[in-house]
Protein backbone atom coordinates (compact mmCIF):
# COMPACT_ATOMS: atom_id res chain seq x y z
CA UNK A 1 0.00 0.00 0.00
CA UNK A 2 1.24 3.47 -0.93
CA UNK A 3 0.34 6.08 1.70
CA UNK A 4 0.17 9.67 0.45
CA UNK A 5 -0.11 12.49 3.00
CA UNK A 6 -1.52 15.92 2.15
CA UNK A 7 -0.94 18.73 4.64
CA UNK A 8 -1.52 22.48 4.70
CA UNK A 9 -3.53 25.30 6.19
CA UNK A 10 -7.27 25.18 6.69
CA UNK A 11 -8.85 26.16 3.37
CA UNK A 12 -5.74 25.43 1.31
CA UNK A 13 -7.44 22.77 -0.79
CA UNK A 14 -6.28 19.56 0.88
CA UNK A 15 -9.61 17.76 0.60
CA UNK A 16 -10.05 18.89 -2.99
CA UNK A 17 -6.61 17.66 -4.01
CA UNK A 18 -7.20 14.36 -2.22
CA UNK A 19 -10.45 13.78 -4.12
CA UNK A 20 -8.98 14.91 -7.45
CA UNK A 21 -5.96 12.65 -7.00
CA UNK A 22 -8.14 9.72 -5.96
CA UNK A 23 -10.32 10.14 -9.04
CA UNK A 24 -7.26 10.44 -11.28
CA UNK A 25 -5.56 7.34 -9.86
CA UNK A 26 -8.77 5.29 -10.04
CA UNK A 27 -10.67 2.77 -7.96
CA UNK A 28 -7.50 1.49 -6.29
CA UNK A 29 -7.27 4.71 -4.21
CA UNK A 30 -9.03 5.60 -0.94
CA UNK A 31 -9.20 8.92 0.96
CA UNK A 32 -9.32 9.30 4.74
CA UNK A 33 -9.67 12.72 6.38
CA UNK A 34 -7.72 13.38 9.57
CA UNK A 35 -10.58 15.67 10.72
CA UNK A 36 -12.66 12.54 11.36
CA UNK A 37 -10.25 11.66 14.17
CA UNK A 38 -10.93 14.54 16.55
CA UNK A 39 -10.96 13.22 20.11
CA UNK A 40 -14.43 12.57 21.49
CA UNK A 41 -15.40 15.14 24.13
CA UNK A 42 -19.01 14.12 24.72
CA UNK A 43 -18.33 14.21 28.46
CA UNK A 44 -18.24 18.01 28.12
CA UNK A 45 -21.25 20.25 27.62
CA UNK A 46 -21.93 21.69 24.16
CA UNK A 47 -20.80 25.12 25.37
CA UNK A 48 -17.54 23.65 26.67
CA UNK A 49 -16.97 21.74 23.43
CA UNK A 50 -17.42 24.96 21.46
CA UNK A 51 -14.55 26.54 23.38
CA UNK A 52 -12.01 23.80 22.60
CA UNK A 53 -9.10 24.60 20.29
CA UNK A 54 -9.83 22.46 17.21
CA UNK A 55 -6.66 23.62 15.46
CA UNK A 56 -4.05 22.38 17.92
CA UNK A 57 -2.34 19.01 17.39
CA UNK A 58 -3.50 17.49 20.69
CA UNK A 59 -7.18 17.74 19.71
CA UNK A 60 -6.64 14.77 17.36
CA UNK A 61 -6.48 11.11 18.37
CA UNK A 62 -3.14 10.43 16.69
CA UNK A 63 -2.81 6.96 18.22
CA UNK A 64 -6.15 5.78 16.82
CA UNK A 65 -5.38 7.30 13.42
CA UNK A 66 -2.01 5.55 13.30
CA UNK A 67 -3.58 2.28 14.44
CA UNK A 68 -6.18 2.43 11.66
CA UNK A 69 -3.57 3.20 9.00
CA UNK A 70 -1.41 0.29 10.15
CA UNK A 71 -4.46 -2.00 10.16
CA UNK A 72 -5.19 -1.10 6.53
CA UNK A 73 -1.54 -1.59 5.60
CA UNK A 74 -1.76 -5.05 7.17
CA UNK A 75 -4.58 -5.90 4.78
CA UNK A 76 -7.47 -5.62 7.24
CA UNK A 77 -10.54 -3.33 7.12
CA UNK A 78 -11.35 -0.57 9.61
CA UNK A 79 -14.59 1.12 10.63
CA UNK A 80 -15.21 4.59 9.21
CA UNK A 81 -14.62 7.41 11.68
CA UNK A 82 -16.75 10.54 11.31
CA UNK A 83 -17.22 13.86 13.08
CA UNK A 84 -20.34 15.98 13.66
CA UNK A 85 -19.13 19.57 13.24
CA UNK A 86 -22.47 21.10 14.26
CA UNK A 87 -22.49 19.39 17.67
CA UNK A 88 -18.72 19.00 18.09
CA UNK A 89 -18.71 15.27 18.73
CA UNK A 90 -17.69 12.02 17.07
CA UNK A 91 -20.27 10.28 14.91
CA UNK A 92 -18.52 7.03 13.92
CA UNK A 93 -20.33 4.44 11.82
CA UNK A 94 -20.15 0.69 11.32
CA UNK A 95 -19.27 1.14 7.64
CA UNK A 96 -16.08 -0.66 6.72
CA UNK A 97 -13.15 0.82 4.81
CA UNK A 98 -11.20 -1.89 3.04
CA UNK A 99 -7.49 -1.81 2.17
CA UNK A 100 -6.56 -0.36 -1.22
CA UNK A 101 -3.36 -0.01 -3.20
CA UNK A 102 -3.23 3.73 -2.56
CA UNK A 103 -4.31 5.45 0.67
CA UNK A 104 -4.54 9.26 0.64
CA UNK A 105 -4.71 10.93 4.05
CA UNK A 106 -5.18 14.65 4.51
CA UNK A 107 -5.39 17.17 7.35
CA UNK A 108 -3.85 20.26 8.91
CA UNK A 109 -1.70 18.15 11.28
CA UNK A 110 -1.26 14.99 9.23
CA UNK A 111 2.53 15.59 9.34
CA UNK A 112 2.58 16.12 13.13
CA UNK A 113 3.19 12.49 14.15
CA UNK A 114 6.62 11.28 13.00
CA UNK A 115 5.42 7.68 13.32
CA UNK A 116 2.83 8.40 10.64
CA UNK A 117 5.23 10.37 8.44
CA UNK A 118 7.54 7.36 8.41
CA UNK A 119 4.75 5.34 6.76
CA UNK A 120 4.18 7.85 3.97
CA UNK A 121 5.39 7.11 0.48
CA UNK A 122 4.78 10.70 -0.59
CA UNK A 123 4.19 13.90 1.41
CA UNK A 124 2.45 16.85 -0.27
CA UNK A 125 2.18 20.35 1.21
CA UNK A 126 -0.45 22.83 0.01
CA UNK A 127 1.04 26.32 -0.24
CA UNK A 128 -1.74 28.89 -0.67
CA UNK A 129 -1.93 32.55 0.42
CA UNK A 130 -3.54 32.89 3.90
CA UNK A 131 -6.21 35.35 2.70
CA UNK A 132 -7.37 32.86 0.06
CA UNK A 133 -7.49 30.13 2.70
CA UNK A 134 -9.58 32.36 4.97
CA UNK A 135 -12.10 33.14 2.23
CA UNK A 136 -12.44 29.44 1.42
CA UNK A 137 -12.87 28.61 5.11
CA UNK A 138 -15.62 31.22 5.51
CA UNK A 139 -17.51 29.84 2.52
CA UNK A 140 -17.17 26.24 3.72
CA UNK A 141 -18.13 26.91 7.34
CA UNK A 142 -21.21 28.90 6.38
CA UNK A 143 -22.45 26.58 3.63
CA UNK A 144 -21.44 23.17 5.01
CA UNK A 145 -21.25 23.59 8.78
CA UNK A 146 -23.96 26.18 9.45
CA UNK A 147 -21.74 28.63 11.31
CA UNK A 148 -22.15 32.38 11.69
CA UNK A 149 -19.55 34.83 10.40
CA UNK A 150 -18.84 36.17 13.91
CA UNK A 151 -18.06 32.66 15.15
CA UNK A 152 -15.80 31.99 12.15
CA UNK A 153 -13.94 35.27 12.62
CA UNK A 154 -13.41 34.70 16.34
CA UNK A 155 -12.14 31.14 15.78
CA UNK A 156 -9.77 32.28 13.04
CA UNK A 157 -8.17 34.96 15.22
CA UNK A 158 -7.98 32.91 18.44
CA UNK A 159 -7.00 29.44 17.18
CA UNK A 160 -6.67 29.02 13.39
CA UNK A 161 -4.05 31.69 12.68
CA UNK A 162 -2.00 31.14 15.87
CA UNK A 163 -1.82 27.38 15.24
CA UNK A 164 -0.90 27.97 11.60
CA UNK A 165 1.95 30.25 12.65
CA UNK A 166 3.14 27.88 15.38
CA UNK A 167 2.82 24.54 13.62
CA UNK A 168 1.26 24.22 10.19
CA UNK A 169 3.42 26.63 8.22
CA UNK A 170 6.51 24.69 9.37
CA UNK A 171 5.27 21.34 8.03
CA UNK A 172 6.43 22.48 4.59
CA UNK A 173 9.93 21.40 5.64
CA UNK A 174 8.75 17.77 5.76
CA UNK A 175 7.18 17.77 2.30
CA UNK A 176 8.41 15.94 -0.78
CA UNK A 177 6.30 18.11 -3.08
CA UNK A 178 4.92 21.64 -2.60
CA UNK A 179 1.59 22.18 -4.36
CA UNK A 180 0.67 25.73 -5.37
CA UNK A 181 -2.72 27.21 -6.34
CA UNK A 182 -4.84 24.77 -4.34
CA UNK A 183 -6.47 21.42 -4.99
CA UNK A 184 -7.72 22.13 -8.49
CA UNK A 185 -4.20 22.36 -9.93
CA UNK A 186 -4.91 20.01 -12.84
CA UNK A 187 -1.30 19.75 -13.98
CA UNK A 188 0.04 18.61 -10.62
CA UNK A 189 -2.83 16.12 -10.27
CA UNK A 190 -1.99 14.64 -13.68
CA UNK A 191 1.72 14.47 -12.83
CA UNK A 192 1.17 12.91 -9.41
CA UNK A 193 -1.40 10.40 -10.66
CA UNK A 194 0.92 9.34 -13.48
CA UNK A 195 3.79 8.88 -11.05
CA UNK A 196 1.66 6.82 -8.66
CA UNK A 197 0.41 4.60 -11.49
CA UNK A 198 4.00 4.06 -12.69
CA UNK A 199 5.05 2.98 -9.19
CA UNK A 200 2.10 0.61 -8.92
CA UNK A 201 2.90 -0.93 -12.30
CA UNK A 202 6.59 -1.27 -11.45
CA UNK A 203 7.71 1.14 -14.17
CA UNK A 204 8.95 3.55 -11.51
CA UNK A 205 11.03 2.12 -8.63
CA UNK A 206 9.57 2.37 -5.13
CA UNK A 207 12.09 4.28 -3.02
Tab-separated table of C-alpha atoms in Angstrom:
chain	number	residue	atom	x	y	z
A	1	UNK	CA	0.000	0.000	0.000
A	2	UNK	CA	1.236	3.470	-0.934
A	3	UNK	CA	0.336	6.082	1.698
A	4	UNK	CA	0.172	9.673	0.449
A	5	UNK	CA	-0.108	12.492	2.998
A	6	UNK	CA	-1.522	15.916	2.154
A	7	UNK	CA	-0.936	18.726	4.640
A	8	UNK	CA	-1.521	22.482	4.697
A	9	UNK	CA	-3.529	25.302	6.193
A	10	UNK	CA	-7.271	25.182	6.687
A	11	UNK	CA	-8.846	26.164	3.370
A	12	UNK	CA	-5.737	25.429	1.315
A	13	UNK	CA	-7.445	22.766	-0.792
A	14	UNK	CA	-6.280	19.559	0.878
A	15	UNK	CA	-9.610	17.760	0.605
A	16	UNK	CA	-10.055	18.885	-2.994
A	17	UNK	CA	-6.605	17.656	-4.007
A	18	UNK	CA	-7.198	14.357	-2.218
A	19	UNK	CA	-10.450	13.782	-4.121
A	20	UNK	CA	-8.979	14.910	-7.454
A	21	UNK	CA	-5.962	12.647	-7.005
A	22	UNK	CA	-8.140	9.717	-5.957
A	23	UNK	CA	-10.320	10.136	-9.042
A	24	UNK	CA	-7.261	10.442	-11.280
A	25	UNK	CA	-5.562	7.338	-9.863
A	26	UNK	CA	-8.767	5.286	-10.044
A	27	UNK	CA	-10.669	2.770	-7.964
A	28	UNK	CA	-7.505	1.494	-6.291
A	29	UNK	CA	-7.270	4.707	-4.206
A	30	UNK	CA	-9.028	5.605	-0.944
A	31	UNK	CA	-9.198	8.915	0.960
A	32	UNK	CA	-9.324	9.299	4.741
A	33	UNK	CA	-9.667	12.716	6.384
A	34	UNK	CA	-7.723	13.377	9.574
A	35	UNK	CA	-10.577	15.665	10.723
A	36	UNK	CA	-12.656	12.538	11.357
A	37	UNK	CA	-10.251	11.659	14.169
A	38	UNK	CA	-10.925	14.535	16.549
A	39	UNK	CA	-10.956	13.217	20.106
A	40	UNK	CA	-14.427	12.568	21.491
A	41	UNK	CA	-15.403	15.141	24.131
A	42	UNK	CA	-19.014	14.123	24.720
A	43	UNK	CA	-18.333	14.208	28.463
A	44	UNK	CA	-18.242	18.008	28.121
A	45	UNK	CA	-21.254	20.254	27.620
A	46	UNK	CA	-21.925	21.694	24.164
A	47	UNK	CA	-20.797	25.119	25.372
A	48	UNK	CA	-17.545	23.651	26.674
A	49	UNK	CA	-16.966	21.739	23.427
A	50	UNK	CA	-17.417	24.956	21.457
A	51	UNK	CA	-14.550	26.542	23.383
A	52	UNK	CA	-12.011	23.804	22.599
A	53	UNK	CA	-9.097	24.597	20.288
A	54	UNK	CA	-9.829	22.459	17.210
A	55	UNK	CA	-6.665	23.619	15.457
A	56	UNK	CA	-4.045	22.376	17.921
A	57	UNK	CA	-2.345	19.009	17.386
A	58	UNK	CA	-3.503	17.488	20.689
A	59	UNK	CA	-7.183	17.736	19.705
A	60	UNK	CA	-6.644	14.765	17.356
A	61	UNK	CA	-6.484	11.108	18.366
A	62	UNK	CA	-3.141	10.433	16.693
A	63	UNK	CA	-2.813	6.957	18.216
A	64	UNK	CA	-6.154	5.780	16.816
A	65	UNK	CA	-5.381	7.299	13.422
A	66	UNK	CA	-2.013	5.548	13.304
A	67	UNK	CA	-3.576	2.277	14.442
A	68	UNK	CA	-6.179	2.429	11.661
A	69	UNK	CA	-3.573	3.201	8.999
A	70	UNK	CA	-1.415	0.289	10.153
A	71	UNK	CA	-4.460	-1.997	10.156
A	72	UNK	CA	-5.188	-1.096	6.533
A	73	UNK	CA	-1.539	-1.593	5.604
A	74	UNK	CA	-1.762	-5.052	7.172
A	75	UNK	CA	-4.583	-5.903	4.776
A	76	UNK	CA	-7.474	-5.623	7.240
A	77	UNK	CA	-10.541	-3.331	7.123
A	78	UNK	CA	-11.345	-0.568	9.614
A	79	UNK	CA	-14.589	1.120	10.629
A	80	UNK	CA	-15.211	4.590	9.211
A	81	UNK	CA	-14.619	7.407	11.677
A	82	UNK	CA	-16.755	10.544	11.314
A	83	UNK	CA	-17.224	13.862	13.083
A	84	UNK	CA	-20.336	15.978	13.657
A	85	UNK	CA	-19.127	19.568	13.238
A	86	UNK	CA	-22.466	21.097	14.263
A	87	UNK	CA	-22.486	19.389	17.669
A	88	UNK	CA	-18.719	19.001	18.085
A	89	UNK	CA	-18.706	15.274	18.729
A	90	UNK	CA	-17.695	12.023	17.070
A	91	UNK	CA	-20.267	10.281	14.906
A	92	UNK	CA	-18.521	7.029	13.921
A	93	UNK	CA	-20.334	4.444	11.816
A	94	UNK	CA	-20.152	0.686	11.316
A	95	UNK	CA	-19.271	1.135	7.639
A	96	UNK	CA	-16.078	-0.664	6.718
A	97	UNK	CA	-13.152	0.818	4.814
A	98	UNK	CA	-11.204	-1.893	3.039
A	99	UNK	CA	-7.494	-1.812	2.166
A	100	UNK	CA	-6.560	-0.364	-1.218
A	101	UNK	CA	-3.362	-0.012	-3.195
A	102	UNK	CA	-3.229	3.734	-2.556
A	103	UNK	CA	-4.310	5.450	0.667
A	104	UNK	CA	-4.541	9.258	0.638
A	105	UNK	CA	-4.709	10.925	4.050
A	106	UNK	CA	-5.182	14.652	4.513
A	107	UNK	CA	-5.395	17.168	7.349
A	108	UNK	CA	-3.850	20.259	8.914
A	109	UNK	CA	-1.701	18.149	11.284
A	110	UNK	CA	-1.259	14.994	9.225
A	111	UNK	CA	2.533	15.589	9.344
A	112	UNK	CA	2.580	16.116	13.126
A	113	UNK	CA	3.191	12.493	14.146
A	114	UNK	CA	6.624	11.284	13.000
A	115	UNK	CA	5.420	7.683	13.320
A	116	UNK	CA	2.830	8.403	10.645
A	117	UNK	CA	5.229	10.374	8.445
A	118	UNK	CA	7.537	7.359	8.414
A	119	UNK	CA	4.750	5.336	6.761
A	120	UNK	CA	4.176	7.854	3.967
A	121	UNK	CA	5.389	7.110	0.483
A	122	UNK	CA	4.782	10.703	-0.594
A	123	UNK	CA	4.192	13.899	1.409
A	124	UNK	CA	2.447	16.850	-0.270
A	125	UNK	CA	2.176	20.353	1.213
A	126	UNK	CA	-0.452	22.831	0.013
A	127	UNK	CA	1.041	26.318	-0.243
A	128	UNK	CA	-1.742	28.886	-0.667
A	129	UNK	CA	-1.927	32.546	0.418
A	130	UNK	CA	-3.537	32.894	3.899
A	131	UNK	CA	-6.208	35.347	2.703
A	132	UNK	CA	-7.370	32.861	0.059
A	133	UNK	CA	-7.489	30.130	2.700
A	134	UNK	CA	-9.579	32.360	4.970
A	135	UNK	CA	-12.104	33.137	2.229
A	136	UNK	CA	-12.442	29.436	1.424
A	137	UNK	CA	-12.871	28.610	5.109
A	138	UNK	CA	-15.618	31.224	5.513
A	139	UNK	CA	-17.508	29.842	2.515
A	140	UNK	CA	-17.173	26.240	3.717
A	141	UNK	CA	-18.130	26.907	7.340
A	142	UNK	CA	-21.213	28.902	6.381
A	143	UNK	CA	-22.453	26.584	3.628
A	144	UNK	CA	-21.440	23.175	5.011
A	145	UNK	CA	-21.250	23.590	8.785
A	146	UNK	CA	-23.957	26.184	9.450
A	147	UNK	CA	-21.737	28.626	11.312
A	148	UNK	CA	-22.146	32.376	11.691
A	149	UNK	CA	-19.554	34.830	10.402
A	150	UNK	CA	-18.837	36.173	13.910
A	151	UNK	CA	-18.059	32.665	15.146
A	152	UNK	CA	-15.801	31.988	12.149
A	153	UNK	CA	-13.943	35.272	12.625
A	154	UNK	CA	-13.412	34.698	16.340
A	155	UNK	CA	-12.142	31.144	15.782
A	156	UNK	CA	-9.771	32.277	13.044
A	157	UNK	CA	-8.174	34.958	15.217
A	158	UNK	CA	-7.979	32.906	18.435
A	159	UNK	CA	-6.997	29.438	17.177
A	160	UNK	CA	-6.673	29.018	13.385
A	161	UNK	CA	-4.052	31.693	12.681
A	162	UNK	CA	-2.002	31.135	15.871
A	163	UNK	CA	-1.820	27.376	15.237
A	164	UNK	CA	-0.902	27.974	11.602
A	165	UNK	CA	1.951	30.250	12.646
A	166	UNK	CA	3.144	27.883	15.378
A	167	UNK	CA	2.816	24.537	13.621
A	168	UNK	CA	1.259	24.225	10.191
A	169	UNK	CA	3.417	26.629	8.219
A	170	UNK	CA	6.507	24.690	9.370
A	171	UNK	CA	5.270	21.343	8.028
A	172	UNK	CA	6.426	22.484	4.593
A	173	UNK	CA	9.929	21.402	5.639
A	174	UNK	CA	8.750	17.768	5.761
A	175	UNK	CA	7.178	17.769	2.303
A	176	UNK	CA	8.413	15.937	-0.779
A	177	UNK	CA	6.305	18.112	-3.085
A	178	UNK	CA	4.921	21.640	-2.600
A	179	UNK	CA	1.588	22.182	-4.364
A	180	UNK	CA	0.667	25.735	-5.373
A	181	UNK	CA	-2.715	27.214	-6.340
A	182	UNK	CA	-4.839	24.767	-4.339
A	183	UNK	CA	-6.475	21.423	-4.987
A	184	UNK	CA	-7.718	22.127	-8.494
A	185	UNK	CA	-4.204	22.359	-9.929
A	186	UNK	CA	-4.913	20.007	-12.838
A	187	UNK	CA	-1.303	19.746	-13.977
A	188	UNK	CA	0.041	18.612	-10.620
A	189	UNK	CA	-2.832	16.119	-10.274
A	190	UNK	CA	-1.989	14.643	-13.681
A	191	UNK	CA	1.720	14.465	-12.833
A	192	UNK	CA	1.168	12.910	-9.409
A	193	UNK	CA	-1.403	10.403	-10.663
A	194	UNK	CA	0.923	9.343	-13.476
A	195	UNK	CA	3.790	8.879	-11.050
A	196	UNK	CA	1.664	6.816	-8.660
A	197	UNK	CA	0.410	4.597	-11.491
A	198	UNK	CA	4.002	4.063	-12.685
A	199	UNK	CA	5.053	2.984	-9.187
A	200	UNK	CA	2.098	0.609	-8.916
A	201	UNK	CA	2.903	-0.933	-12.299
A	202	UNK	CA	6.588	-1.273	-11.447
A	203	UNK	CA	7.712	1.140	-14.174
A	204	UNK	CA	8.950	3.554	-11.507
A	205	UNK	CA	11.028	2.124	-8.635
A	206	UNK	CA	9.568	2.367	-5.131
A	207	UNK	CA	12.092	4.276	-3.021
